[in-house]
XYZ file of N, CA and C in Angstrom:
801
model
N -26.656 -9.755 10.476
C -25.580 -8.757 10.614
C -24.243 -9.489 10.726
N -23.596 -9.147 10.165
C -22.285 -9.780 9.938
C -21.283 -9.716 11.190
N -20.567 -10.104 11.760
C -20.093 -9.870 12.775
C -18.560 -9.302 12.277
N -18.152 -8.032 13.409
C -17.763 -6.906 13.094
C -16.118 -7.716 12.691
N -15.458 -8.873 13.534
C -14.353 -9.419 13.338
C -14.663 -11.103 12.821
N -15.616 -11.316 11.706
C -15.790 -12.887 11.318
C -14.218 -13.306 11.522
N -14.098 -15.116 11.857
C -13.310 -15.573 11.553
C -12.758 -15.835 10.086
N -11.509 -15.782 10.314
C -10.858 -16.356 8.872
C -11.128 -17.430 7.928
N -11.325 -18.021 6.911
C -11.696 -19.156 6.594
C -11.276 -20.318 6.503
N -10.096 -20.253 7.245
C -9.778 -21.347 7.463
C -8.703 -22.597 6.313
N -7.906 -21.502 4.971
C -7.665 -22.194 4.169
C -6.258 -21.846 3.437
N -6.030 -22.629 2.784
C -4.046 -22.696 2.896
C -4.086 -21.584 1.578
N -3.044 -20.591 2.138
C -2.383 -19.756 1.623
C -1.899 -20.092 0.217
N -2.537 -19.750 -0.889
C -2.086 -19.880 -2.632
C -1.704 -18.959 -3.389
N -0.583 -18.279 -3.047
C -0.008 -16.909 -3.899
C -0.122 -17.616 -5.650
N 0.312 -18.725 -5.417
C 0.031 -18.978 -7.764
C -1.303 -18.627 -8.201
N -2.010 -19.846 -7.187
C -3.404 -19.603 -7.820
C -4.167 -18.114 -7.153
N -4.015 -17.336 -6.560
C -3.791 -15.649 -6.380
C -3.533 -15.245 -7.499
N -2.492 -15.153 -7.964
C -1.843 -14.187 -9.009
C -2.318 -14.976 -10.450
N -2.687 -15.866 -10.813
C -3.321 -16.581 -12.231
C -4.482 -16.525 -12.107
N -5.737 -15.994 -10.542
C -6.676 -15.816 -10.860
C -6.914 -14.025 -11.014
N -5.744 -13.638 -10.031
C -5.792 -11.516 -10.736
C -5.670 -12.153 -11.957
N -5.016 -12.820 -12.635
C -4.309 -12.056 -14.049
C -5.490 -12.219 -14.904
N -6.242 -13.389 -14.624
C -7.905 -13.716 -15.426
C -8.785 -12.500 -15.327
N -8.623 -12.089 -14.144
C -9.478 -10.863 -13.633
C -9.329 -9.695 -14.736
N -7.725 -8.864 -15.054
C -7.966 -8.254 -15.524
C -7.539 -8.252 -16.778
N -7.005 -9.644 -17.475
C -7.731 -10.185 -18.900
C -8.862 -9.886 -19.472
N -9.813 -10.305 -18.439
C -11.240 -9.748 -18.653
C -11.851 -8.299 -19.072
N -10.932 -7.428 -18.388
C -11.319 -5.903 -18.219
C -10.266 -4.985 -18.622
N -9.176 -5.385 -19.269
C -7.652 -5.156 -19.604
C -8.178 -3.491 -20.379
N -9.821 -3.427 -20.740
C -10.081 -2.563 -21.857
C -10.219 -1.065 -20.652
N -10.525 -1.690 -19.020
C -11.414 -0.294 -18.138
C -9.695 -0.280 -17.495
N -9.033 -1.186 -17.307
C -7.607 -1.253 -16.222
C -6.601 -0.563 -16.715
N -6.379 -0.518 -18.132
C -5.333 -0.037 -18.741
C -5.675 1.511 -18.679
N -6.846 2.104 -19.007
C -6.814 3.398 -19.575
C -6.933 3.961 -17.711
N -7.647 3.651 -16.922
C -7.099 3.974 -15.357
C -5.529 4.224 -15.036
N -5.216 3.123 -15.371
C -3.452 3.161 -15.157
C -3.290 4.614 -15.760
N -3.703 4.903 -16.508
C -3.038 6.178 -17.868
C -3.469 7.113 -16.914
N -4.474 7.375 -16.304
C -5.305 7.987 -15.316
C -4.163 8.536 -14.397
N -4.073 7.117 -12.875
C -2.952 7.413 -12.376
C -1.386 8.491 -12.436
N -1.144 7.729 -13.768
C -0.152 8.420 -14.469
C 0.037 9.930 -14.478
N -0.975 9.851 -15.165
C -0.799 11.227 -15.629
C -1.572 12.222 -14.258
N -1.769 11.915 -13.148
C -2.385 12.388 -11.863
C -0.887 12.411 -11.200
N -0.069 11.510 -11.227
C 1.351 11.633 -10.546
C 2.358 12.590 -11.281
N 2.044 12.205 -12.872
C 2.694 13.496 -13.683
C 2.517 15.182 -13.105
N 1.195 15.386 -13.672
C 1.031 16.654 -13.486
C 1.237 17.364 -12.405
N 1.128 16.463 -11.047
C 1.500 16.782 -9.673
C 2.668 16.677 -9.339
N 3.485 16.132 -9.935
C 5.201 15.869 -9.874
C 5.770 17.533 -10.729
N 4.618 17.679 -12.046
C 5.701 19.209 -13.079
C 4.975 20.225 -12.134
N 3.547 20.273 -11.657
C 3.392 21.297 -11.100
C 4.204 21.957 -9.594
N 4.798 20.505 -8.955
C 5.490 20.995 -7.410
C 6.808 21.320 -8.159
N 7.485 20.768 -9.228
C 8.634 20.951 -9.666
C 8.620 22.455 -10.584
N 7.811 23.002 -11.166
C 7.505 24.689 -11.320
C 7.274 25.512 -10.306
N 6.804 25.146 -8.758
C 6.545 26.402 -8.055
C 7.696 26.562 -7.615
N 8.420 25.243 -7.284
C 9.880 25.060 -6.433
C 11.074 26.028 -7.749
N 11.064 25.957 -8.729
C 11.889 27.139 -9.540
C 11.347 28.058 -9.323
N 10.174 28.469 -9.154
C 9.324 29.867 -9.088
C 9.600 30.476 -7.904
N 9.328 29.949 -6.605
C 10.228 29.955 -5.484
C 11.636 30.294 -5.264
N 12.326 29.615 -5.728
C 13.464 29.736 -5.476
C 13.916 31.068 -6.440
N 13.730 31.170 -7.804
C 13.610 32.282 -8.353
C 13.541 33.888 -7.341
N 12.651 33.517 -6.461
C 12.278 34.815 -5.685
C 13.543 35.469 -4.793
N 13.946 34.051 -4.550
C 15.300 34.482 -3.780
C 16.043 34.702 -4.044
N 16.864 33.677 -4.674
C 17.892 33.964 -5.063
C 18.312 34.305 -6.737
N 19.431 34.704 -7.450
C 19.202 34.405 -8.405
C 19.100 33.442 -9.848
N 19.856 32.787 -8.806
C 19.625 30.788 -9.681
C 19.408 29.876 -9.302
N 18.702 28.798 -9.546
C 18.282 27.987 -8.717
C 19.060 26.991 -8.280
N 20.577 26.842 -8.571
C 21.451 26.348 -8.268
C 22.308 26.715 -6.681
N 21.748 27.931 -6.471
C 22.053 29.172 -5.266
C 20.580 28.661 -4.264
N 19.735 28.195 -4.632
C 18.352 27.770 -3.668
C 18.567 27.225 -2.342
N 18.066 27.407 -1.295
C 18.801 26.559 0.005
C 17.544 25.359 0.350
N 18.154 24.579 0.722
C 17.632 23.429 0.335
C 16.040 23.360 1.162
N 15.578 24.398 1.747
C 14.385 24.221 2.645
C 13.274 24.698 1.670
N 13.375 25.273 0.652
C 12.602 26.011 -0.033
C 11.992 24.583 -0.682
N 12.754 24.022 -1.501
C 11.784 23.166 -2.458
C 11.360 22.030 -1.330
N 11.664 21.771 -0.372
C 11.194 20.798 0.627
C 10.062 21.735 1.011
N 9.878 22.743 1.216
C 8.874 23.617 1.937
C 7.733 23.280 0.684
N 8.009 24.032 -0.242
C 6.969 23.878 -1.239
C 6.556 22.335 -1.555
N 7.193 21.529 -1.579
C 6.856 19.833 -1.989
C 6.099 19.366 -0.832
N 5.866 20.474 0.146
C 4.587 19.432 1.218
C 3.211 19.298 1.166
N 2.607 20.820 0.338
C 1.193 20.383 0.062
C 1.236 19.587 -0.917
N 2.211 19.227 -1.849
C 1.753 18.293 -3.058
C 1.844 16.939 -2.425
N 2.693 16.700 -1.613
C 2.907 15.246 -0.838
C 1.614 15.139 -0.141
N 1.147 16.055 0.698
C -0.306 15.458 0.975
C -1.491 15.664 0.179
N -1.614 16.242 -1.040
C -2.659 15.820 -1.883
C -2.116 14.714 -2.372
N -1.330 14.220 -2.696
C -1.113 13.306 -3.048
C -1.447 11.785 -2.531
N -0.946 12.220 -1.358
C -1.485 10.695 -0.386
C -3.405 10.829 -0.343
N -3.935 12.066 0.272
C -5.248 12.240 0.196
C -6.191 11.898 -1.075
N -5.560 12.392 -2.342
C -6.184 11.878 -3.388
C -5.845 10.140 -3.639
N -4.459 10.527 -4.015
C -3.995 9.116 -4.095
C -4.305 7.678 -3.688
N -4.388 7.878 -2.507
C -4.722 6.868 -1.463
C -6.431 5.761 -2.340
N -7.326 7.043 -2.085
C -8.297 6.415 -2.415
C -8.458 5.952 -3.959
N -7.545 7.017 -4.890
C -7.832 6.695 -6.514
C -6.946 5.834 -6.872
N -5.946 5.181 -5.931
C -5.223 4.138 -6.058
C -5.892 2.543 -5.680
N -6.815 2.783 -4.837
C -7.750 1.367 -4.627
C -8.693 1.335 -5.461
N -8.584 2.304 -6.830
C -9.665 1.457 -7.934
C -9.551 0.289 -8.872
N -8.390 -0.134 -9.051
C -8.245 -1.285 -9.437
C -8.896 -2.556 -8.422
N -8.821 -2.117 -7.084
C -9.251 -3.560 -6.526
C -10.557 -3.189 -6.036
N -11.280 -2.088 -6.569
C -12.615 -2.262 -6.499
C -12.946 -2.704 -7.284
N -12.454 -2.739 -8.613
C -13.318 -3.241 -9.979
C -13.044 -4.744 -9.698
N -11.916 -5.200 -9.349
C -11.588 -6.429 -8.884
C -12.867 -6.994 -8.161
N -12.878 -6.658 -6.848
C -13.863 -7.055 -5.920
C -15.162 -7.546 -6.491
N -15.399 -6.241 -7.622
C -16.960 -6.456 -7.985
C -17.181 -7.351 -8.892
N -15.757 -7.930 -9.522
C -15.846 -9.290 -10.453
C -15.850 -10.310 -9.525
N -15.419 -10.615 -8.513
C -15.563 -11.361 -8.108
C -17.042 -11.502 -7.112
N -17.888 -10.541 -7.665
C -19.115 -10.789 -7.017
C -20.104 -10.954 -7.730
N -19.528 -11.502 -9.079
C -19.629 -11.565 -10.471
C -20.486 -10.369 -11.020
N -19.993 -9.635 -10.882
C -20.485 -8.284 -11.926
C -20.152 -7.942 -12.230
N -19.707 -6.921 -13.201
C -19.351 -6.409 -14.985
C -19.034 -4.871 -13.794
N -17.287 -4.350 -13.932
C -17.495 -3.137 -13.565
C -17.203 -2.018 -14.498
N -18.007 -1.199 -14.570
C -17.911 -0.044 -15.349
C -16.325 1.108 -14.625
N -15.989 2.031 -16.510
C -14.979 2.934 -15.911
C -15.321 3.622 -14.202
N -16.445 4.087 -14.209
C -17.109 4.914 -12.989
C -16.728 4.478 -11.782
N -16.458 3.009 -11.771
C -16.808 2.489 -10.641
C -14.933 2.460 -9.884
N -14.141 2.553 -10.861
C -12.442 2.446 -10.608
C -12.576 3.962 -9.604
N -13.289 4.664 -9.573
C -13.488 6.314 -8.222
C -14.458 6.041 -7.533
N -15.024 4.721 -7.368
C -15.442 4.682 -6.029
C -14.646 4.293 -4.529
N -13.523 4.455 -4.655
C -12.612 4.168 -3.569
C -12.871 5.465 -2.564
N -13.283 6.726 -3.572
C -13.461 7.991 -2.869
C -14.423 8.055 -1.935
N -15.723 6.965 -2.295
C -17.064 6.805 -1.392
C -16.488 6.227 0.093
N -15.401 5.906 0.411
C -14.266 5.174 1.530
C -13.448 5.786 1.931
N -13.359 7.503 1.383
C -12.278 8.248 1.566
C -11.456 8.161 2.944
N -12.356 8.371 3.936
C -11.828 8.564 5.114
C -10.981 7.138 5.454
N -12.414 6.291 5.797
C -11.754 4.858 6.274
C -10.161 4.385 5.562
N -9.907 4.290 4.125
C -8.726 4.429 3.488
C -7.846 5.664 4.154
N -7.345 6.685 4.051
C -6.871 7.821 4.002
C -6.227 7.182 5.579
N -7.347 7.062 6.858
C -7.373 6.571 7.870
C -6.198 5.397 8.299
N -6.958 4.405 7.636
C -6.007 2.798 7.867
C -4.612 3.167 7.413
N -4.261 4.124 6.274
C -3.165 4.280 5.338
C -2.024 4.961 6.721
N -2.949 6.116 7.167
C -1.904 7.131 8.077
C -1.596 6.235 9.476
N -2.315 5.480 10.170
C -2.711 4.609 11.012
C -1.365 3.658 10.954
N -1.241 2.889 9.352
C -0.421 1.857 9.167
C 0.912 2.514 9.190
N 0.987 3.836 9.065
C 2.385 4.262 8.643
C 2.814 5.030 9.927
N 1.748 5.145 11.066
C 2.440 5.782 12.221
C 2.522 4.829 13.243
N 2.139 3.513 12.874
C 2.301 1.991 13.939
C 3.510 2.211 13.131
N 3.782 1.886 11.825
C 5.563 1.787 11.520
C 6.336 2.600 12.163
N 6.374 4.201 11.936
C 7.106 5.179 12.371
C 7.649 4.924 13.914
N 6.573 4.387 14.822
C 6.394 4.809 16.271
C 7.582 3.132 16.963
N 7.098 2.049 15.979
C 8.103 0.918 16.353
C 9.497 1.226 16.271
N 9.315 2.102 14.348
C 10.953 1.897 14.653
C 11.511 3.157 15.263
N 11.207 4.005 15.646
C 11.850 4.907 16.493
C 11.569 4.518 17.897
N 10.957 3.344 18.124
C 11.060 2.726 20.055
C 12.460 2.269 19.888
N 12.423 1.336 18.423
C 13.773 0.333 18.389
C 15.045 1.450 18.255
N 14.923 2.392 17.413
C 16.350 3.662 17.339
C 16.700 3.608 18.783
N 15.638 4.228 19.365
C 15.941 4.925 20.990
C 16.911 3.653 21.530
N 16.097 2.589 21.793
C 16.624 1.306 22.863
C 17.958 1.815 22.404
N 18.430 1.301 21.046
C 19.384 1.034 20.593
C 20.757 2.412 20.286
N 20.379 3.268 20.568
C 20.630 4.574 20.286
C 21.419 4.751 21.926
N 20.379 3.860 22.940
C 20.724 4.385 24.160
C 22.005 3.231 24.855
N 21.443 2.300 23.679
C 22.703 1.057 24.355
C 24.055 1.198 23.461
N 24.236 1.606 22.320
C 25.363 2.459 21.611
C 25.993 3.133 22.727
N 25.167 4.578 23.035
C 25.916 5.287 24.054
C 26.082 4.815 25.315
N 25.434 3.896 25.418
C 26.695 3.635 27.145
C 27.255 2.524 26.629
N 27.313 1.864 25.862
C 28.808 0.715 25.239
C 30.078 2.080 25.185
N 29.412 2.814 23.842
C 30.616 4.146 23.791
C 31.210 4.718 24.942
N 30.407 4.842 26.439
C 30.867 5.245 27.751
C 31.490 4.489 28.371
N 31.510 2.765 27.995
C 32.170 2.285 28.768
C 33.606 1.759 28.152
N 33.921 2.700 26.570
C 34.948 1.915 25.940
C 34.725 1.276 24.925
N 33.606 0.761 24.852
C 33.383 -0.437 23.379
C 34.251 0.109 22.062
N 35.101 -0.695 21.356
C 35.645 -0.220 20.274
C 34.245 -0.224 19.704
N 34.848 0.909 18.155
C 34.139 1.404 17.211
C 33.183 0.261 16.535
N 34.095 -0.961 16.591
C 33.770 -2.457 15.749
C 32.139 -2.649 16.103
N 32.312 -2.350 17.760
C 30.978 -2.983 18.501
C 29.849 -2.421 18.292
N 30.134 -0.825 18.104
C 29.221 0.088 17.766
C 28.348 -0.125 16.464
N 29.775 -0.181 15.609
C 28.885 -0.440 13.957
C 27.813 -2.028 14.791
N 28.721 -2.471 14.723
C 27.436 -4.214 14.908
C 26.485 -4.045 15.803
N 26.122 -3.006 16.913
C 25.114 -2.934 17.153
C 24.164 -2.111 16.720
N 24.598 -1.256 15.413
C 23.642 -0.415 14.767
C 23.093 -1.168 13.783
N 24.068 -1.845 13.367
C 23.483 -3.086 11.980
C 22.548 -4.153 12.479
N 22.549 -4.526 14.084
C 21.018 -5.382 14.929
C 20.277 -4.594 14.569
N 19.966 -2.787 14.974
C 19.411 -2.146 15.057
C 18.869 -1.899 14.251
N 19.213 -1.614 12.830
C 18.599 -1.567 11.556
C 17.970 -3.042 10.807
N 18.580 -4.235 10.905
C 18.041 -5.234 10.526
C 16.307 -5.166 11.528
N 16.607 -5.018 12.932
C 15.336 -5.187 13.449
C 14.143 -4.565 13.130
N 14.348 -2.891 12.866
C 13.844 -2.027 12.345
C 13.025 -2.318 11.117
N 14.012 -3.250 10.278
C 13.590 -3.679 8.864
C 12.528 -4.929 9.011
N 13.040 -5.325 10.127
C 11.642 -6.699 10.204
C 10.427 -6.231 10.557
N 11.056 -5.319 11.546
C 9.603 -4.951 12.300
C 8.846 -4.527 11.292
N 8.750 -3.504 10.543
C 8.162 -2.572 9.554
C 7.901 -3.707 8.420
N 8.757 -4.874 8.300
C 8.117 -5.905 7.161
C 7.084 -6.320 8.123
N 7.293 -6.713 9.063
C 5.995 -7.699 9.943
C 4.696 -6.806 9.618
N 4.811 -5.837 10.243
C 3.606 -4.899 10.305
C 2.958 -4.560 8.821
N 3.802 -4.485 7.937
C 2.966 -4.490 6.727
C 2.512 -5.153 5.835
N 3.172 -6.955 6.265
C 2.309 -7.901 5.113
C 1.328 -8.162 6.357
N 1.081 -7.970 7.817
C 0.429 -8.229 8.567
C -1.013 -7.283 8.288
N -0.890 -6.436 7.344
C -2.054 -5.092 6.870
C -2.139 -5.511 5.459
N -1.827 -6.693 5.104
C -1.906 -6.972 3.532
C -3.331 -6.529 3.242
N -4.230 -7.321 4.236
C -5.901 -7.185 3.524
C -6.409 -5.594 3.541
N -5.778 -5.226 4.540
C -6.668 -3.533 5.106
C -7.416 -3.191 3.952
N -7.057 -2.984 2.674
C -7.812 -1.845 1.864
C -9.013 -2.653 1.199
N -9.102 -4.252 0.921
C -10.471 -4.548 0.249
C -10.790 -4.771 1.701
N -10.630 -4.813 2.948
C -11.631 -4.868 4.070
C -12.208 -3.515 4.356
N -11.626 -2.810 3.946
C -12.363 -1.151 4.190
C -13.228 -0.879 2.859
N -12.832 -1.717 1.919
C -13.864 -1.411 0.555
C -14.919 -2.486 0.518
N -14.550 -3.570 1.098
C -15.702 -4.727 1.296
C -16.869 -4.445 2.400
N -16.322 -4.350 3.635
C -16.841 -4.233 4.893
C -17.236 -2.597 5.171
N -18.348 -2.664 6.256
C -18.338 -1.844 6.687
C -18.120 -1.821 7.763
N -17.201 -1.450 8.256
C -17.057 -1.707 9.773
C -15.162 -0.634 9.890
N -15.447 -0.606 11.512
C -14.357 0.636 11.857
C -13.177 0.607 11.742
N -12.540 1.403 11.527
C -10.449 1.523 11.151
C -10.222 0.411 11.630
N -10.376 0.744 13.399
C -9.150 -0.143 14.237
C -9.712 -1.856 13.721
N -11.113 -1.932 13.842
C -11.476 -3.237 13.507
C -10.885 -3.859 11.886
N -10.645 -2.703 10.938
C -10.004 -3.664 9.899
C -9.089 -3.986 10.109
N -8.224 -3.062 11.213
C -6.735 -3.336 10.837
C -6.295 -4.971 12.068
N -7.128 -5.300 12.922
C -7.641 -6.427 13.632
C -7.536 -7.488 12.702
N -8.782 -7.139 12.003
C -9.165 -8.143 11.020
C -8.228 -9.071 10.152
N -7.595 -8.040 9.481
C -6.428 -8.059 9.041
C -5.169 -9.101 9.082
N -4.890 -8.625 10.250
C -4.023 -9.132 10.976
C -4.183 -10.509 11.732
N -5.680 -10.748 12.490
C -6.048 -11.920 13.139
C -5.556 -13.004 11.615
N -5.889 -12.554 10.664
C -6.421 -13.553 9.138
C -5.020 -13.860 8.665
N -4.190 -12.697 8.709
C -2.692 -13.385 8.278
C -1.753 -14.015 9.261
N -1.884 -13.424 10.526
C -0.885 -14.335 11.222
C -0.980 -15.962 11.107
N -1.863 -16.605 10.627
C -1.820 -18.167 10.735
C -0.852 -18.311 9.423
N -0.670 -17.616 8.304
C -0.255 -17.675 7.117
C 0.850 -16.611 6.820
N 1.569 -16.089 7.956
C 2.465 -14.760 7.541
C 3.475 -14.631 6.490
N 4.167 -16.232 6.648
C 5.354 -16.611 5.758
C 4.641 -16.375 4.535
N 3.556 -16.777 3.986
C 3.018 -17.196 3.121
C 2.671 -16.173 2.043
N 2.071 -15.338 2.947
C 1.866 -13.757 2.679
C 2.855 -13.007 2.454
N 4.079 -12.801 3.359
C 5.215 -12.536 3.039
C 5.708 -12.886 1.448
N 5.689 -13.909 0.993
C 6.512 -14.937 0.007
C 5.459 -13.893 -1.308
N 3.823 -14.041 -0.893
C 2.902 -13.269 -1.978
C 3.737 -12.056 -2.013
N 3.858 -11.159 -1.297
C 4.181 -9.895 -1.303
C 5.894 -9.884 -1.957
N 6.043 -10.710 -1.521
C 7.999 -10.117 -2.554
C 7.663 -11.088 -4.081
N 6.652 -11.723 -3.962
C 6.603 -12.212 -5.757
C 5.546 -11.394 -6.624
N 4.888 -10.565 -5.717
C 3.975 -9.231 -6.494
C 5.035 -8.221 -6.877
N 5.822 -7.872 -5.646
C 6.886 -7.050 -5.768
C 7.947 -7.001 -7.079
N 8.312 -8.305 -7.118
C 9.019 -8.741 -8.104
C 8.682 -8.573 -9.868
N 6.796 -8.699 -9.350
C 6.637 -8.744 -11.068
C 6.501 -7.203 -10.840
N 6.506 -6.031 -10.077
C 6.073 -4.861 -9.738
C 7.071 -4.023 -10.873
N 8.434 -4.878 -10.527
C 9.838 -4.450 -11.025
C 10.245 -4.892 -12.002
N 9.627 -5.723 -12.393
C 9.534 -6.322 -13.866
C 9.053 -5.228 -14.497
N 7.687 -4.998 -14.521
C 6.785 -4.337 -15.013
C 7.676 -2.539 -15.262
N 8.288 -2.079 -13.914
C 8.759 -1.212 -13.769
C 10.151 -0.810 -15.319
N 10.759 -2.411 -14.876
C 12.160 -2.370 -16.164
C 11.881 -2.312 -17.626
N 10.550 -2.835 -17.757
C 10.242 -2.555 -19.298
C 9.637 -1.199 -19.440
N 10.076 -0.321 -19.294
C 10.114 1.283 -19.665
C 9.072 1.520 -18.782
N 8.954 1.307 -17.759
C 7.615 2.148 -16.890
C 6.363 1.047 -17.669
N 6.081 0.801 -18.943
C 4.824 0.803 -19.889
C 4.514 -0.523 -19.319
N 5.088 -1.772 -18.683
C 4.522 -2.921 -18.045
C 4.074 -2.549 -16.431
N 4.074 -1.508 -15.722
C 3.038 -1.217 -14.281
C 1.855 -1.266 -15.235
N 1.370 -0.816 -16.585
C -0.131 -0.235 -16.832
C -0.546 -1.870 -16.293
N 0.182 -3.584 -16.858
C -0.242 -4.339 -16.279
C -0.199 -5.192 -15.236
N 1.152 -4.892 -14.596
C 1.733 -5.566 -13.466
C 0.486 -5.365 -12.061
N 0.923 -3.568 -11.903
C 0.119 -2.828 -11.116
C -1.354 -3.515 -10.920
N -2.395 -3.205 -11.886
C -3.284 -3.903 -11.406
C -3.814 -5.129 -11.201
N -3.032 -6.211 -12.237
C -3.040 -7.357 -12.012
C -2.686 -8.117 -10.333
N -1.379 -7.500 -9.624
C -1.127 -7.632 -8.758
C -2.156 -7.010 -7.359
N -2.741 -5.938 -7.689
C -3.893 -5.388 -7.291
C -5.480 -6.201 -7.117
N -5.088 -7.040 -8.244
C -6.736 -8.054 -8.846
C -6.303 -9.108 -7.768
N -4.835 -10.002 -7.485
C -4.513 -10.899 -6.985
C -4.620 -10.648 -5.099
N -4.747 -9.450 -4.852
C -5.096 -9.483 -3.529
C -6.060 -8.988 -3.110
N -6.956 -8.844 -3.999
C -8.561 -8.957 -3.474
C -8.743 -10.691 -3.634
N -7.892 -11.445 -4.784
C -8.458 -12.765 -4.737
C -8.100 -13.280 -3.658
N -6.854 -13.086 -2.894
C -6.519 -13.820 -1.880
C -7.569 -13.854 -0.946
N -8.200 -11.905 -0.883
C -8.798 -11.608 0.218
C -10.076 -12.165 0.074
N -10.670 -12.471 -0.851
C -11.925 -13.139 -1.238
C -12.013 -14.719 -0.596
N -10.309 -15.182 -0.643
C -10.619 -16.839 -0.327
C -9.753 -17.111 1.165
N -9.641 -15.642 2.026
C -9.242 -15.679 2.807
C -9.990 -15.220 4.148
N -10.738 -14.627 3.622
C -11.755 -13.871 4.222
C -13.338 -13.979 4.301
N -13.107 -14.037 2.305
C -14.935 -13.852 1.834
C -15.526 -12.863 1.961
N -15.982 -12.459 0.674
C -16.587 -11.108 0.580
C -17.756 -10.753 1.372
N -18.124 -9.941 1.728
C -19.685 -9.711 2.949
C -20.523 -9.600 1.967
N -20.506 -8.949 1.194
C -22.028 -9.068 0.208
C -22.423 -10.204 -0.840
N -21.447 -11.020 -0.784
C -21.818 -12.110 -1.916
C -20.887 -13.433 -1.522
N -21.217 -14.508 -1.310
C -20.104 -15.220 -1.671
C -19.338 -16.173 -2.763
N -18.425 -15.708 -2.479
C -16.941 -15.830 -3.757
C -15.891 -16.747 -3.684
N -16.154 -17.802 -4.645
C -14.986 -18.949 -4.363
C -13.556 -18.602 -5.825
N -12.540 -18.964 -5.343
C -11.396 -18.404 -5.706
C -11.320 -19.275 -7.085
């Protein structure tokens, strides 16, 4: 039985050889990755024209142009699509790094297997809302502090000068914190698709495995980012390969950072 928090493996952080062994990955499978991407797509499409038709349909009711609409209506209507969205999303967005995973456990993955993220629904859906209300809850501790030391500087006189510069601490900190916490959750989603084992323990896991390497991880994450926006500037049509390639590259990390539980996988 595997133990629920194994140690890390113990080995130096390689965002190149990461990202040149995704890109082999889905070289290999460029034929199941690409037409998924189209998948995606057109799952964000149709859910983007359908909230953007009820919100005229809506507003229609009221008033008589939708230029006359008050602004709560299409926010009202855009909330069940925002959470199917994350609910579906969430999990049909970790099929690229399942097919990933399963190459690296050397097996051949079929289209079928890019919707097994759904067999994980919860645990995903879980870690996702989990990671985003540890963000929410830091930086509104840091607003408050800072919110509360604004107003008594403002009570005791502080020119305006002091105010701006202590909102600009306030927001830089905000911005670290929420970076810390999320290359610190880099692994979460192939540890919830690899492992079986509970929320809080991936997000442990996680975290025990990158802090020896944070910079490092950090540096991976703004040079995934980077080709993210690459991919993005050539008409949308380079995510079909950025996206999962960058997707393939952090199951590899997580493979030679971690090691897969059902097989083992050298990078």
């Amino acid at each position: 039985m595997v133990s629920p928090l194994p140690v890390g493996r113990d080995r130096p952080f390689e965002p190149s050889l990461y990202l040149e062994r995704g890109w082999q990955l889905f070289r290999q499978n460029w034929q199941l990755y690409v037409p998924f991407g189209l998948v995606l797509f057109a799952f964000g499409f149709i859910l983007g024209m359908a909230s953007s038709l009820l919100q005229i349909a809506a507003c229609l009711t009221i008033v008589a142009s939708v230029d006359e609409c008050p602004e709560w209506v299409p926010q009202l209507v855009d909330l069940p699509f925002n959470l199917i969205s994350w609910l579906v999303g969430t999990p049909l967005g970790a099929g690229p790094m399942v097919a990933a995973l399963l190459q690296l456990q050397h097996q051949t993955p079929e289209f079928s297997d890019f919707f097994k993220g759904f067999r994980r629904f919860w645990p995903l859906v879980l870690t996702s809302f989990l990671i985003g209300f540890i963000i929410f809850i830091v930086v509104f501790v840091i607003a408050i502090l800072f919110g509360a030391v604004a107003f008594l500087l403002n009570q005791a006189g502080t020119p305006v000068e002091g105010l701006v510069g202590i909102a600009i601490v306030g927001v830089l900190l905000a911005i670290a914190a929420a970076t810390y916490i999320g290359v610190s959750y880099l692994f979460v989603t192939p540890i919830v698709l690899d492992r079986q084992i509970g929320v809080f323990n991936a997000l442990e896991l996680s975290r025990q495995v990158i802090a020896p390497s944070w910079w490092s991880a950090f540096g991976f994450l703004v040079l995934l980012s980077a080709i993210n926006v690459l991919g993005f500037l050539a008409c949308c049509v380079g995510l079909l390969v950025t996206i999962p390639v960058t997707l393939c590259a952090i199951a590899v990390a997580y493979s030679d950072q971690v090691g897969l539980e059902s097989a083992s996988a050298e990078v």
